Coordinates of C-alpha atoms in Angstrom, one line a residue:
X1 CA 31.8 42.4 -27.1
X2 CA 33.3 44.9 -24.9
X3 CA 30.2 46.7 -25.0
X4 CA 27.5 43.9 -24.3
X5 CA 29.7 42.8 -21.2
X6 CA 29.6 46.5 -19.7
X7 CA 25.5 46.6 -20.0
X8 CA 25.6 43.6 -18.4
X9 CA 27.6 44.5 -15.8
X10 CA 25.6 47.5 -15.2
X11 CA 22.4 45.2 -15.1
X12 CA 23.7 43.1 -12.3
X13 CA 24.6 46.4 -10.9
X14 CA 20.6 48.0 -10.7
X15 CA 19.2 44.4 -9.7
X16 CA 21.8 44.3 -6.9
X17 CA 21.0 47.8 -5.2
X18 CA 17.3 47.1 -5.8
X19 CA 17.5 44.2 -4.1
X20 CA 19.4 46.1 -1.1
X21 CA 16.9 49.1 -1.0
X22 CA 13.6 48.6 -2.7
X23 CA 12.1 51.9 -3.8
X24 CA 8.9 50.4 -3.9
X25 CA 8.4 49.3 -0.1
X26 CA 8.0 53.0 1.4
X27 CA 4.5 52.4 2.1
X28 CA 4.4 48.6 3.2
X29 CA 2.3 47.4 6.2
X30 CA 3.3 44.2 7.4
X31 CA 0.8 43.0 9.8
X32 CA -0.5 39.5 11.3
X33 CA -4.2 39.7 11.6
X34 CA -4.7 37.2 13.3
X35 CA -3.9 33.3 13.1
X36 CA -6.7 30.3 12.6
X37 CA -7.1 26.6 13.1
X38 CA -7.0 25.3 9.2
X39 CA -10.2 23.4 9.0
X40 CA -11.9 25.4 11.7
X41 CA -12.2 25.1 15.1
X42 CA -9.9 26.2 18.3
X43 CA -8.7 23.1 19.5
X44 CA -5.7 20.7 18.5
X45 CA -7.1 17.3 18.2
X46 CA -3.5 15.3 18.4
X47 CA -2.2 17.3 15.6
X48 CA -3.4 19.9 13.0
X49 CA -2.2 23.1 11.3
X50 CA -2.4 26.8 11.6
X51 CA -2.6 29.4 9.4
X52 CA -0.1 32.5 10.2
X53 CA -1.0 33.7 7.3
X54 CA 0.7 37.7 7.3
X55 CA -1.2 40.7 5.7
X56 CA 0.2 43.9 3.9
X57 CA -2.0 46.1 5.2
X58 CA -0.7 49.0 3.2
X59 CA -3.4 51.5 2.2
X60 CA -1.3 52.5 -1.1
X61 CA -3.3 51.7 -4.7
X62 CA -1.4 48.1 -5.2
X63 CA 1.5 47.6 -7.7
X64 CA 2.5 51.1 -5.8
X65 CA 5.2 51.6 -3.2
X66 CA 3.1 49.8 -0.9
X67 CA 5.0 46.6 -2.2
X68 CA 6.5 43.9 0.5
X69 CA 9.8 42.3 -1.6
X70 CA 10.3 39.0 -1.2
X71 CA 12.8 38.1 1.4
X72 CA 12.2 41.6 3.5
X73 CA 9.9 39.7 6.3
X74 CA 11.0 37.9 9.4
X75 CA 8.0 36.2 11.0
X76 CA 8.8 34.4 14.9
X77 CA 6.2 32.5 15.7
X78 CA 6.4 31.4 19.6
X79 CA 4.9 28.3 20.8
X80 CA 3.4 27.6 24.4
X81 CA 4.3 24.3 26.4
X82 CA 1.3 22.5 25.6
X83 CA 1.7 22.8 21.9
X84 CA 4.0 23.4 19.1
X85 CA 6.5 22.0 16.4
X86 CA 6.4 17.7 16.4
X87 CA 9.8 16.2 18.2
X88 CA 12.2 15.5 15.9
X89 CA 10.1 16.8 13.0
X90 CA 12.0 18.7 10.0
X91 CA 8.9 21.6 9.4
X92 CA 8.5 23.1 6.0
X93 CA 5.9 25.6 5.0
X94 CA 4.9 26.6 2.0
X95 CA 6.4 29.3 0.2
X96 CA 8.2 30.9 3.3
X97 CA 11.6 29.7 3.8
X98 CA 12.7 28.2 7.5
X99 CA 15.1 30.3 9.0
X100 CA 15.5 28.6 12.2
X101 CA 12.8 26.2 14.7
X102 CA 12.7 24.0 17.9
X103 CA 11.0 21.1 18.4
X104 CA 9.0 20.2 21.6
X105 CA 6.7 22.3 24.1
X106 CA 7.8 26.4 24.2
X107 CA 9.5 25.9 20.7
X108 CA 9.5 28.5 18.3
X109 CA 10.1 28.9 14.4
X110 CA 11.4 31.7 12.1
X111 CA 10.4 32.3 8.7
X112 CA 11.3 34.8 6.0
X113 CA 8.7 35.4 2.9
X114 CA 9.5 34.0 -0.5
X115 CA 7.0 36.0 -2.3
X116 CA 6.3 39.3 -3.1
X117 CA 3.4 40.9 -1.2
X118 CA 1.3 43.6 -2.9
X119 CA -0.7 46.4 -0.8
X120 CA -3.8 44.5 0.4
X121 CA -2.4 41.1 -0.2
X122 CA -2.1 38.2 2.3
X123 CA 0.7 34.9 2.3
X124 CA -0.6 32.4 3.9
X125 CA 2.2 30.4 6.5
X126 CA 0.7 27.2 7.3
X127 CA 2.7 25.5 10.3
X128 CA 2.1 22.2 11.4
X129 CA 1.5 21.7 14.8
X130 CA 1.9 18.9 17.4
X131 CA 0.1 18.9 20.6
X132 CA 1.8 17.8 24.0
X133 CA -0.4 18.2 27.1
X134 CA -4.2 17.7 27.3
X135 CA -5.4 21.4 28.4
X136 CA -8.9 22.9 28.1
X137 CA -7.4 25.9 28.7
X138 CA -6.6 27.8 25.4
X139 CA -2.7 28.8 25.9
X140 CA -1.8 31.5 23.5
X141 CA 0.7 31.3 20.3
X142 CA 2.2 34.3 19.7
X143 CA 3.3 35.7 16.0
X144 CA 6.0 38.4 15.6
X145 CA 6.1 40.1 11.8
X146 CA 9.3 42.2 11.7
X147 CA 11.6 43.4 8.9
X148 CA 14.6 41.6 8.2
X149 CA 18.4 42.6 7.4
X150 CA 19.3 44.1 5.2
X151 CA 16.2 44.7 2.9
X152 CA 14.3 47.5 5.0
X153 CA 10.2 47.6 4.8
X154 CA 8.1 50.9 5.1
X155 CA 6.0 50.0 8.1
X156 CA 3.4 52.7 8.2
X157 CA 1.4 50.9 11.6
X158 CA 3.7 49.5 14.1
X159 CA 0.8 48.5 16.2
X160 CA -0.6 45.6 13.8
X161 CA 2.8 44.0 14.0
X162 CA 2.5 41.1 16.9
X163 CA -0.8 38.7 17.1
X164 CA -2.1 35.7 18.9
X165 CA -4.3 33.0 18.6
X166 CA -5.4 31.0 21.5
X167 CA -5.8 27.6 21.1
X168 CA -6.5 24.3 23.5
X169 CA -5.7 19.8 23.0
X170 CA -8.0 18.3 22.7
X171 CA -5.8 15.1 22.6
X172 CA -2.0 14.7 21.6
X173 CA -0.9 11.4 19.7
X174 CA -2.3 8.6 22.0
X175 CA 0.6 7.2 22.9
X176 CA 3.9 8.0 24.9
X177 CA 6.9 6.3 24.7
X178 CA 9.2 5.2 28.2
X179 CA 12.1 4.3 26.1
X180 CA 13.2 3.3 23.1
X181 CA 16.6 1.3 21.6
X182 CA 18.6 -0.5 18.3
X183 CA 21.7 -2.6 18.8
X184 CA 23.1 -5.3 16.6
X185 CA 22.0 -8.4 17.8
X186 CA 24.7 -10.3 15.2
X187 CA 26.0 -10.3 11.5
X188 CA 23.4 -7.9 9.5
X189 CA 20.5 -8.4 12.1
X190 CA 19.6 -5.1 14.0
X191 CA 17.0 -5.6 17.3
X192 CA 15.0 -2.9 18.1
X193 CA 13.2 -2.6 21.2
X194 CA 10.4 0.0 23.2
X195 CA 8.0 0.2 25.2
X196 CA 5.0 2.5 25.3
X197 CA 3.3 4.3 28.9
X198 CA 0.3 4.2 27.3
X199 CA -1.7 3.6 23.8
X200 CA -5.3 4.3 22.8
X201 CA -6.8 4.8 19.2
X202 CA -3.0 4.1 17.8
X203 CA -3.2 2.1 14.7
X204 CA 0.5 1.0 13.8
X205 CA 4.1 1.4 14.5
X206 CA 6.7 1.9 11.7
X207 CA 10.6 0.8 11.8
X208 CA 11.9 3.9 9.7
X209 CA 15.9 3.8 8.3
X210 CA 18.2 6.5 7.2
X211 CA 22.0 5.5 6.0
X212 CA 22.9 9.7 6.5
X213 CA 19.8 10.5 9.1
X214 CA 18.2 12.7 6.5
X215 CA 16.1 10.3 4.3
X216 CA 14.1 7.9 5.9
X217 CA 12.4 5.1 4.6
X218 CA 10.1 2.3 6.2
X219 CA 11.4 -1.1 6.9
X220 CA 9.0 -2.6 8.8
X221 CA 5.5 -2.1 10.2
X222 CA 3.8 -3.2 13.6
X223 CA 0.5 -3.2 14.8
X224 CA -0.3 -1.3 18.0
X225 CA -1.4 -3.9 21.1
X226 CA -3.6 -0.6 22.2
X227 CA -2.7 -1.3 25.7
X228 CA -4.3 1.4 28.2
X229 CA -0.7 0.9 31.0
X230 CA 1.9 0.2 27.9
X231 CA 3.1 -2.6 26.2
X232 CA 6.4 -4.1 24.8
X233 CA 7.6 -4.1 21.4
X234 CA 10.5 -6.2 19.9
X235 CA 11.4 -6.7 16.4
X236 CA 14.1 -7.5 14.2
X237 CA 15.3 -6.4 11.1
X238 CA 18.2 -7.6 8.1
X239 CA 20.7 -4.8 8.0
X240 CA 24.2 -5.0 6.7
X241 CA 25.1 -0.8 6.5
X242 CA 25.4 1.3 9.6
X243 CA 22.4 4.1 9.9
X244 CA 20.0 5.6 12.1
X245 CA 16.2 4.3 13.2
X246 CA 13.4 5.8 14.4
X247 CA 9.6 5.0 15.1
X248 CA 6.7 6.5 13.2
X249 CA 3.8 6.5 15.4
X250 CA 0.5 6.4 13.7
X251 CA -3.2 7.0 14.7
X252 CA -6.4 5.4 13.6
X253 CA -7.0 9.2 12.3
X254 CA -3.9 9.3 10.0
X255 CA -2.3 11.6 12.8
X256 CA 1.8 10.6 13.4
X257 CA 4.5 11.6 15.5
X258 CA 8.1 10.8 15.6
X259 CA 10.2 9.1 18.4
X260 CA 13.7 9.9 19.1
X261 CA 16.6 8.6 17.0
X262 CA 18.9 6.1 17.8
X263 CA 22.1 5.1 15.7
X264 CA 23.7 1.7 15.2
X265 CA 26.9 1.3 14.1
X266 CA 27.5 -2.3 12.4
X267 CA 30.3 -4.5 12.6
X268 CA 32.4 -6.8 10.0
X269 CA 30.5 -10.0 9.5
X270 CA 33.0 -11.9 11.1
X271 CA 36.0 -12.8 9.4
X272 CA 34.6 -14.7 6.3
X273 CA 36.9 -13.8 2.9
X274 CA 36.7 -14.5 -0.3
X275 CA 39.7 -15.2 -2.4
X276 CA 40.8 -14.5 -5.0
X277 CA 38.2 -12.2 -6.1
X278 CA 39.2 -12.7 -9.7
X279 CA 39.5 -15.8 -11.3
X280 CA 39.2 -18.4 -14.4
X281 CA 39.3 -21.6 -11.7
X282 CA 38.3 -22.1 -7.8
X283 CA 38.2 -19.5 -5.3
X284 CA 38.3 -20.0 -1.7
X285 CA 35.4 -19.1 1.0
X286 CA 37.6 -18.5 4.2
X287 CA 37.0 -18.1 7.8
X288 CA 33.6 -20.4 7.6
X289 CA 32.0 -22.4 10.8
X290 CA 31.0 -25.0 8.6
X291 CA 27.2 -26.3 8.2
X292 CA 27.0 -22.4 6.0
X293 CA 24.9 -22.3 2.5
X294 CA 27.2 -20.5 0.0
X295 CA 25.6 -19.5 -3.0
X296 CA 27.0 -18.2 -6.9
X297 CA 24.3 -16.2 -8.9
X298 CA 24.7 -14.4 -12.0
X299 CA 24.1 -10.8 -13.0
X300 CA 20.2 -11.7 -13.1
X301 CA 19.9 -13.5 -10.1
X302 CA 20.0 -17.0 -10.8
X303 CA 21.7 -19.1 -8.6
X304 CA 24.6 -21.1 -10.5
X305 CA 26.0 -22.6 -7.0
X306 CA 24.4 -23.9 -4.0
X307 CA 26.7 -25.5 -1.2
X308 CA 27.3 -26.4 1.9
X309 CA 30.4 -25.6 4.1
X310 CA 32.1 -29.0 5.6
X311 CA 34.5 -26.9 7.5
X312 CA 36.5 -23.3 7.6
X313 CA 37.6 -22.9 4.2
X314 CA 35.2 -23.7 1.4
X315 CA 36.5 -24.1 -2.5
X316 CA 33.7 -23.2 -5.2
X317 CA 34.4 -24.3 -9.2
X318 CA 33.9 -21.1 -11.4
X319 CA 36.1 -22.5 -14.5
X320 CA 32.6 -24.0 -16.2
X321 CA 30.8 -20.4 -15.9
X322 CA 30.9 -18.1 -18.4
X323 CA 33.0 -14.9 -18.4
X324 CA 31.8 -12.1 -16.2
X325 CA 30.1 -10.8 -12.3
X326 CA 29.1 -13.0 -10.3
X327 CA 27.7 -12.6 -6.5
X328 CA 28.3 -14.7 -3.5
X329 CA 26.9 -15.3 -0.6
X330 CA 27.3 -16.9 2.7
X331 CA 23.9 -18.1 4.6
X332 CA 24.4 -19.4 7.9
X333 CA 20.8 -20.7 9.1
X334 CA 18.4 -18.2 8.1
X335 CA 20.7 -14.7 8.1
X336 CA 23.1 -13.7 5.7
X337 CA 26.3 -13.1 6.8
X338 CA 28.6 -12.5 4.1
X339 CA 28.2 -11.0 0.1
X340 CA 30.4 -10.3 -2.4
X341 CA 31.8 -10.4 -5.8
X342 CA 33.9 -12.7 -7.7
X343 CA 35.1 -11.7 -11.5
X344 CA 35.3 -14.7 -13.9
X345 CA 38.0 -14.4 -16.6

């Protein structure tokens, strides 16, 4: 045994200076070529991608010391004002890893190589890209492939190391947003409200929900008015847990863009209580206006109780139910204002 763990120990010991000084990188070339429009073309039409795509231009024979490690790249990739990384977008790319980005017009994002690249070899960095201002001008991008801490590359031609590609908008998302706001209107009902500077081509608007503002889901969709000075929106949606919304803004051409995010925290449905919680008899709905629908359902979903309130206080009959979970619910005209759970002995 004592001689297994001591191999192994030595084993971790090789990987781990390899790792820190890779013989095989002598000869590397990192270089950026030269970026392209994916799908051809030098003009961002609303959105599109581009291919950063880096180069070992190493002239060794490859599997050689001409070998780029993975990790031992650190690409910067600057964005002009009229073009760049989607507001409030989270950017992956494929097989690099995000280092660091900003959002917005003159943003920038950092990227270190996941992979392996052999002498002659090129990894592809496809960044999606947003545009912001309509300019026939092409304004340039400009791509920076340097070696990164502590893994050090050969770099036999320092002059291939910095490249830019010079692209124009042809049109950003159609639409641009003067403001846009969530507040709880009352008991689990959230209003949300914008209104737009302009809109053409834009096909819908989607209510999107995050509990953590990380994973957001849609909750509601609205068609565009297309209106050429702005329009008004106003919607409402059921919401009992606190959370963040934003706006997805889609294009007839499947293009989208994201609006800023707004948080609403939500407050205690009143002061309606249930008690007691568990029971073999009544229990008592508390702190009602009267006129309320309270409603008993089972673990399935079948409603066992349907009543309404007479005044503030409310006794339900569980002693002819079975043993177990039931739900209840307070309804006052078409919201819901009150859930929870009741344990029949």
């Amino acid at each position: 045994m004592k001689k297994l763990s001591l191999l192994a120990s030595l084993a971790l010991l090789s990987t781990s200076i390899y790792a820190q000084i890779p013989a095989n990188a002598v000869n590397a070339d990192p270089a950026g070529p030269g970026p392209f429009m994916v799908g051809g073309g030098s003009s961002i039409n609303g959105s599109g991608q581009v291919n950063y795509f880096v180069e070992n231009a190493s002239t060794a024979l490859p599997g050689t010391n001409g070998v780029i490690p993975a990790g031992s790249l650190e690409v910067t990739i600057g964005f002009p004002s009229q073009y760049g990384i989607a507001n409030n977008t989270v950017p992956t790319v494929n097989n690099w890893t995000v280092v660091s980005y900003t959002t917005g017009p003159s943003g920038q994002i950092v990227l270190t190589n996941n992979n392996a690249i052999d002498a002659g070899n090129t990894e592809d960095a496809i960044v999606n890209v947003a545009g912001f201002t309509v300019v026939g001008t092409p304004q340039n991008s400009t791509m920076t492939v340097d070696r990164s801490v502590p893994i050090q590359v050969g770099n036999t031609n320092i002059a291939n190391d910095i490249t830019q590609v010079s692209l124009s908008v042809a049109a950003p998302l159609p639409v641009t947003l003067r403001s846009f706001n969530a507040k709880e209107q009352s008991c689990g009902i959230v209003v949300l409200n914008w209104e737009s500077a302009k809109e053409a081509n834009l096909n819908r608007y989607e209510v999107e929900f995050s509990a953590e503002g990380r994973d957001y889901k849609m909750i509601k969709s609205l068609d565009a008015q297309n209106a050429a000075n702005g329009a008004k929106y106003s919607t409402s949606v059921q919401q009992n847990a606190s959370g963040y919304y934003r706006l997805k803004m889609v294009d007839r051409d499947g293009m989208f863009e994201y609006s800023t995010v707004t948080k609403v925290n939500m407050s205690e449905c009143g002061n309606i209580q249930l008690a007691p919680t568990v029971t073999s008899g009544n229990a008592r709905v508390m702190g009602l206006t009267g006129g309320e629908t309270i409603k008993v359902m089972n673990s399935i979903g079948q409603i066992m109780i349907s009543q309404q309130a007479r005044g503030e206080n409310e006794s339900i009959d569980m002693s002819r139910f079975a043993a177990g979970m039931y739900q209840v619910i307070v309804v006052r005209g078409t919201e819901q204002v009150f859930a929870g759970k009741i344990v029949k002995q």
